[in-house]
CSV table of C-alpha atoms and ligand atoms in Angstrom, one decimal:
chain,number,residue,atom,x,y,z
A,37,UNK,CA,337.8,120.6,86.6
A,38,UNK,CA,334.2,121.5,86.3
A,39,UNK,CA,334.5,122.1,82.6
A,40,UNK,CA,335.5,118.4,82.5
A,41,UNK,CA,331.8,117.4,82.6
A,42,UNK,CA,331.1,119.0,79.2
A,43,UNK,CA,334.2,118.1,77.4
A,44,UNK,CA,333.3,116.3,74.1
A,45,UNK,CA,334.0,112.6,74.1
A,46,UNK,CA,337.1,111.6,72.2
A,47,UNK,CA,337.5,107.8,72.2
A,48,UNK,CA,341.1,107.7,70.7
A,49,UNK,CA,342.4,110.2,73.2
A,50,UNK,CA,340.7,108.3,76.1
A,51,UNK,CA,342.4,105.1,75.0
A,52,UNK,CA,345.8,106.7,74.8
A,53,UNK,CA,345.3,108.3,78.2
A,54,UNK,CA,344.3,105.0,79.7
A,55,UNK,CA,347.3,103.3,78.3
A,56,UNK,CA,349.5,106.0,79.9
A,57,UNK,CA,347.9,105.3,83.2
A,58,UNK,CA,346.3,108.8,83.3
A,59,UNK,CA,344.0,108.9,86.4
A,60,UNK,CA,341.6,111.4,84.9
A,61,UNK,CA,341.1,109.0,82.0
A,62,UNK,CA,339.7,106.5,84.4
A,63,UNK,CA,337.1,109.1,85.6
A,64,UNK,CA,336.2,109.7,82.0
A,65,UNK,CA,335.8,106.0,81.4
A,66,UNK,CA,333.5,105.6,84.4
A,67,UNK,CA,331.5,108.7,83.6
A,68,UNK,CA,330.9,107.8,80.0
A,69,UNK,CA,330.5,104.0,80.2
A,70,UNK,CA,329.4,103.0,83.7
A,71,UNK,CA,325.7,103.9,83.2
A,72,UNK,CA,325.6,101.8,79.9
A,73,UNK,CA,327.5,98.9,81.3
A,74,UNK,CA,325.4,98.9,84.5
A,75,UNK,CA,322.2,98.7,82.5
A,76,UNK,CA,323.5,95.6,80.6
A,77,UNK,CA,324.8,94.0,83.8
A,78,UNK,CA,321.5,94.5,85.6
A,79,UNK,CA,319.4,93.3,82.7
A,80,UNK,CA,321.5,90.2,82.5
A,81,UNK,CA,321.9,89.2,86.2
A,82,UNK,CA,318.7,90.8,87.5
A,83,UNK,CA,319.7,92.0,91.0
A,84,UNK,CA,321.3,95.4,91.7
A,85,UNK,CA,323.9,94.1,94.1
A,86,UNK,CA,325.0,91.5,91.6
A,87,UNK,CA,325.0,93.9,88.8
A,88,UNK,CA,327.3,96.1,90.9
A,89,UNK,CA,329.7,93.2,91.3
A,90,UNK,CA,329.7,92.5,87.6
A,91,UNK,CA,330.2,96.3,86.9
A,92,UNK,CA,333.2,96.4,89.2
A,93,UNK,CA,334.8,93.3,87.8
A,94,UNK,CA,334.3,94.8,84.3
A,95,UNK,CA,336.1,98.0,85.0
A,96,UNK,CA,339.0,96.3,86.9
A,97,UNK,CA,339.4,93.9,83.9
A,98,UNK,CA,339.1,96.8,81.4
A,99,UNK,CA,341.8,98.8,83.2
A,100,UNK,CA,344.1,95.8,83.4
A,101,UNK,CA,343.6,94.8,79.8
A,102,UNK,CA,343.5,98.2,78.1
A,103,UNK,CA,347.0,97.5,76.7
A,104,UNK,CA,345.5,94.5,74.8
A,105,UNK,CA,342.8,96.7,73.3
A,106,UNK,CA,343.6,96.6,69.6
A,107,UNK,CA,341.4,99.4,68.3
A,108,UNK,CA,339.9,97.1,65.7
A,109,UNK,CA,336.5,97.6,67.4
A,110,UNK,CA,335.2,100.6,69.2
A,111,UNK,CA,336.0,100.9,72.8
A,112,UNK,CA,332.3,100.6,73.7
A,113,UNK,CA,332.0,97.3,71.8
A,114,UNK,CA,335.0,96.0,73.6
A,115,UNK,CA,333.6,97.0,77.0
A,116,UNK,CA,330.2,95.6,76.2
A,117,UNK,CA,331.8,92.3,75.5
A,118,UNK,CA,333.6,92.3,78.8
A,119,UNK,CA,330.5,93.1,80.8
A,120,UNK,CA,328.5,90.5,78.9
A,121,UNK,CA,331.0,87.8,79.5
A,122,UNK,CA,331.4,88.7,83.1
A,123,UNK,CA,327.6,88.7,83.5
A,124,UNK,CA,327.3,85.3,81.9
A,125,UNK,CA,330.0,83.8,84.1
A,126,UNK,CA,328.2,85.2,87.1
A,127,UNK,CA,325.0,83.5,86.0
A,128,UNK,CA,326.9,80.2,85.4
A,129,UNK,CA,328.4,80.4,88.9
A,130,UNK,CA,325.0,81.0,90.4
A,131,UNK,CA,323.3,78.0,88.8
A,132,UNK,CA,326.1,75.9,87.4
A,133,UNK,CA,323.9,73.0,86.3
A,134,UNK,CA,321.5,74.9,84.1
A,135,UNK,CA,322.7,75.3,80.5
A,136,UNK,CA,322.2,78.5,78.6
A,137,UNK,CA,318.6,78.6,77.4
A,138,UNK,CA,319.2,78.2,73.7
A,139,UNK,CA,316.8,75.3,73.6
A,140,UNK,CA,314.1,77.4,75.2
A,141,UNK,CA,314.9,80.3,72.9
A,142,UNK,CA,314.3,78.2,69.8
A,143,UNK,CA,311.1,76.5,71.0
A,144,UNK,CA,309.2,79.6,72.1
A,145,UNK,CA,306.3,80.4,69.8
A,146,UNK,CA,306.6,84.1,68.8
A,147,UNK,CA,303.7,84.3,66.3
A,148,UNK,CA,301.7,87.5,67.1
A,149,UNK,CA,298.3,86.8,68.7
A,150,UNK,CA,297.0,90.0,70.2
A,151,UNK,CA,296.3,92.4,67.3
A,152,UNK,CA,294.5,95.4,68.8
A,153,UNK,CA,295.9,98.8,68.4
A,154,UNK,CA,297.6,100.5,71.3
A,155,UNK,CA,297.1,104.1,72.4
A,156,UNK,CA,299.0,106.5,70.1
A,157,UNK,CA,301.3,107.7,72.9
A,158,UNK,CA,301.3,104.6,75.1
A,159,UNK,CA,303.5,106.0,77.9
A,160,UNK,CA,301.1,109.0,78.5
A,161,UNK,CA,297.9,106.9,78.2
A,162,UNK,CA,298.7,104.7,81.3
A,163,UNK,CA,300.4,104.9,84.6
A,164,UNK,CA,304.1,105.1,83.8
A,165,UNK,CA,305.3,103.4,86.9
A,166,UNK,CA,302.9,100.5,86.3
A,167,UNK,CA,303.9,100.4,82.6
A,168,UNK,CA,307.6,100.4,83.6
A,169,UNK,CA,307.0,97.5,86.0
A,170,UNK,CA,305.2,95.5,83.2
A,171,UNK,CA,308.1,96.2,80.8
A,172,UNK,CA,310.7,95.1,83.4
A,173,UNK,CA,308.9,91.9,84.1
A,174,UNK,CA,308.5,91.2,80.3
A,175,UNK,CA,312.2,91.7,79.6
A,176,UNK,CA,313.3,89.7,82.7
A,177,UNK,CA,311.3,86.7,81.5
A,178,UNK,CA,313.0,86.6,78.1
A,179,UNK,CA,315.5,83.8,77.6
A,180,UNK,CA,319.0,85.3,78.2
A,181,UNK,CA,320.2,85.1,74.7
A,182,UNK,CA,317.2,87.0,73.4
A,183,UNK,CA,317.4,89.5,76.2
A,184,UNK,CA,321.0,90.3,75.5
A,185,UNK,CA,320.3,90.8,71.8
A,186,UNK,CA,317.5,93.2,72.5
A,187,UNK,CA,319.3,95.1,75.3
A,188,UNK,CA,322.4,95.7,73.1
A,189,UNK,CA,320.6,96.5,69.9
A,190,UNK,CA,317.4,98.3,71.0
A,191,UNK,CA,318.2,99.8,74.4
A,192,UNK,CA,321.9,100.5,74.1
A,193,UNK,CA,321.5,101.4,70.4
A,194,UNK,CA,324.4,99.3,69.0
A,195,UNK,CA,324.3,98.4,65.3
A,196,UNK,CA,323.5,94.9,64.2
A,197,UNK,CA,327.1,94.3,63.4
A,198,UNK,CA,328.4,95.7,66.7
A,199,UNK,CA,325.8,93.8,68.8
A,200,UNK,CA,326.8,90.6,66.9
A,201,UNK,CA,330.4,91.2,67.6
A,202,UNK,CA,329.8,91.7,71.3
A,203,UNK,CA,328.0,88.4,71.5
A,204,UNK,CA,330.4,86.6,69.2
A,205,UNK,CA,327.7,85.5,66.8
A,206,UNK,CA,326.9,86.3,63.1
A,207,UNK,CA,324.8,89.3,62.2
A,208,UNK,CA,322.2,86.9,60.8
A,209,UNK,CA,322.0,85.0,64.1
A,210,UNK,CA,321.7,88.4,65.9
A,211,UNK,CA,318.8,89.3,63.7
A,212,UNK,CA,317.0,86.1,64.4
A,213,UNK,CA,317.3,86.6,68.2
A,214,UNK,CA,316.3,90.2,67.9
A,215,UNK,CA,313.2,89.3,65.9
A,216,UNK,CA,312.1,86.8,68.5
A,217,UNK,CA,312.8,89.2,71.4
A,218,UNK,CA,310.9,92.0,69.8
A,219,UNK,CA,307.9,89.8,69.1
A,220,UNK,CA,307.8,88.3,72.6
A,221,UNK,CA,308.0,91.7,74.2
A,222,UNK,CA,305.4,93.1,71.9
A,223,UNK,CA,303.0,90.3,72.9
A,224,UNK,CA,303.6,90.9,76.6
A,225,UNK,CA,303.0,94.6,76.3
A,226,UNK,CA,300.0,93.9,74.1
A,227,UNK,CA,298.6,91.8,77.0
A,228,UNK,CA,299.3,94.8,79.3
A,229,UNK,CA,297.6,97.4,77.2
A,230,UNK,CA,294.6,95.1,76.5
A,231,UNK,CA,294.1,94.5,80.2
A,232,UNK,CA,294.6,98.1,81.2
A,233,UNK,CA,292.2,99.4,78.6
A,234,UNK,CA,289.7,96.6,79.0
A,235,UNK,CA,289.7,97.2,82.8
A,236,UNK,CA,289.0,101.0,82.4
A,237,UNK,CA,286.2,100.7,80.0
B,267,UNK,CA,291.0,90.1,63.1
B,268,UNK,CA,293.9,87.7,63.1
B,269,UNK,CA,297.4,87.5,61.6
B,270,UNK,CA,297.2,84.6,59.2
B,271,UNK,CA,299.7,81.9,60.1
B,272,UNK,CA,299.8,81.2,56.3
B,273,UNK,CA,301.1,83.2,53.4
B,274,UNK,CA,301.3,86.1,52.8
B,275,UNK,CA,301.3,87.5,56.4
B,276,UNK,CA,303.8,84.8,57.6
B,277,UNK,CA,306.2,85.9,54.9
B,278,UNK,CA,305.9,89.5,55.8
B,279,UNK,CA,306.4,88.7,59.5
B,280,UNK,CA,309.9,87.4,58.6
B,281,UNK,CA,310.7,90.9,57.2
B,282,UNK,CA,309.3,92.8,60.1
B,283,UNK,CA,312.7,93.7,61.7
B,284,UNK,CA,314.3,94.8,58.5
B,285,UNK,CA,311.3,96.9,57.8
B,286,UNK,CA,311.1,98.7,61.1
B,287,UNK,CA,314.9,99.2,61.0
B,288,UNK,CA,314.6,100.7,57.6
B,289,UNK,CA,316.8,98.0,56.1
B,290,UNK,CA,314.3,96.3,53.8
B,291,UNK,CA,315.2,96.8,50.1
B,292,UNK,CA,313.1,99.2,48.2
B,293,UNK,CA,311.0,96.8,46.1
B,294,UNK,CA,310.1,94.6,49.0
B,295,UNK,CA,309.4,97.6,51.1
B,296,UNK,CA,306.9,98.9,48.5
B,297,UNK,CA,305.3,95.5,48.3
B,298,UNK,CA,304.9,95.2,52.1
B,299,UNK,CA,303.4,98.7,52.2
B,300,UNK,CA,300.9,97.7,49.6
B,301,UNK,CA,300.1,94.6,51.7
B,302,UNK,CA,299.7,96.7,54.8
B,303,UNK,CA,297.2,99.0,53.1
B,304,UNK,CA,294.9,96.0,52.8
B,305,UNK,CA,295.9,94.0,55.9
B,306,UNK,CA,295.1,95.6,59.3
B,307,UNK,CA,296.7,92.8,61.2
B,308,UNK,CA,300.2,93.3,59.7
B,309,UNK,CA,299.8,97.1,60.1
B,310,UNK,CA,299.1,96.6,63.8
B,311,UNK,CA,302.1,94.3,64.2
B,312,UNK,CA,304.4,96.8,62.6
B,313,UNK,CA,303.0,99.7,64.6
B,314,UNK,CA,303.1,98.0,68.0
B,315,UNK,CA,306.5,96.5,67.4
B,316,UNK,CA,307.7,100.1,66.7
B,317,UNK,CA,306.0,101.2,69.9
B,318,UNK,CA,307.6,98.4,71.8
B,319,UNK,CA,311.1,99.5,70.7
B,320,UNK,CA,310.4,103.1,71.4
B,321,UNK,CA,309.1,102.4,74.9
B,322,UNK,CA,312.1,100.4,75.8
B,323,UNK,CA,314.4,103.0,74.3
B,324,UNK,CA,312.9,105.7,76.5
B,325,UNK,CA,311.9,103.8,79.7
B,326,UNK,CA,313.9,100.6,79.6
B,327,UNK,CA,317.3,101.7,80.8
B,328,UNK,CA,318.1,101.1,84.4
B,329,UNK,CA,319.5,104.1,86.2
B,330,UNK,CA,323.0,103.7,87.7
B,331,UNK,CA,322.5,104.2,91.4
B,332,UNK,CA,324.7,107.1,92.8
B,333,UNK,CA,326.1,104.8,95.6
B,334,UNK,CA,327.1,102.2,93.0
B,335,UNK,CA,328.9,104.9,90.9
B,336,UNK,CA,330.7,106.2,94.0
B,337,UNK,CA,331.9,102.8,95.1
B,338,UNK,CA,333.1,102.1,91.6
B,339,UNK,CA,335.1,105.3,91.5
B,340,UNK,CA,336.7,104.5,94.8
B,341,UNK,CA,337.6,101.0,93.7
B,342,UNK,CA,339.3,102.3,90.6
B,343,UNK,CA,341.1,105.0,92.4
B,344,UNK,CA,342.5,102.4,94.9
B,345,UNK,CA,343.6,100.1,92.1
B,346,UNK,CA,345.3,102.9,90.2
B,347,UNK,CA,347.1,103.9,93.4
B,348,UNK,CA,348.3,100.3,93.8
B,349,UNK,CA,349.8,100.4,90.3
B,350,UNK,CA,351.7,103.6,91.0
C,105,ZN,ZN1,299.1,90.6,56.6
C-alpha cells in the first residue's frame, strides 16, 4: 500500500476504476485532486469552513456522476467545473440578491499606474508572510469572474482553452478576464513593493 | 516615467498577455521587443506582470488542511459503503 503514494498518475485507469466502484480509486481521486479543488474553492468562497463544504459537495457529486463523465474533456477539467459551479451556488445562497459582479468587472480601470521596478527576486527581498498576506488580500478583492480566470489559468496552470471550458465561456472572453486580473494584481503588488521599499529607505 | 494612455503603449498593453504567455506571433513579438528597448514603462509592465504570475504560482496556492483532507476521506468512505 505504501508504494501507492508513488504510483504514476493514469487518468484513464482512474476513471475506469471509479466507474467500477473501486474504493482505492476514490483514495487516488482525493489524493490527486483534493488539494487543487480546495484551492479553487477557498479562493472562490473565501472561508476555510465554507471551502470544505464546497469540497465535500464536489467529491460527492463527482462520485455520483462519474458514469456521466464522457471523457471528451480531461477529468481535471470536469472536476474544476463541478467545484466552480458548487462554489458559485454557495455564494449565491449566501447573498442571493447580489448579482455576479460582471458590471464591476467591466468598469474597473486596469491601466497600469505604478511603473517602478520591483526587486529581482521579490519573494526573498521582503518578509514572505507579509508578502503572502498582501497577495491574499489582493486576490480576494478581485471581482469573482476575474479571480476565477486567474486562479484556473495562472495558479492551477490550466490552458486558456481548458480554463474557458471550465467557466463555460469562449477562450477570447477568458483572455479578456485574465488580462484584467493580471493587471489589477500587478498594480496591487506594485503598491505593496513601493510601500515596503519606500518605508525601508 | 509613465505608461502613455495613447498609442503606441496602449496598443502594446493589449498584447501583454499573449506576449508573457509566449503566444504573440513572431513579427508582432519582434516589434514589441523593439518598442520595449526604447520604452522603459512597457518594459516594467511586462517584467512586473511576469513577476506577479510567478509569485502567485509559487505562493498563491492555499494548502489543504490535514483535518479537511481526513474528513473528506471519511465522508467518501461512508458514501461508498452505503452504495455497497
Ligand atoms: Zn511603451
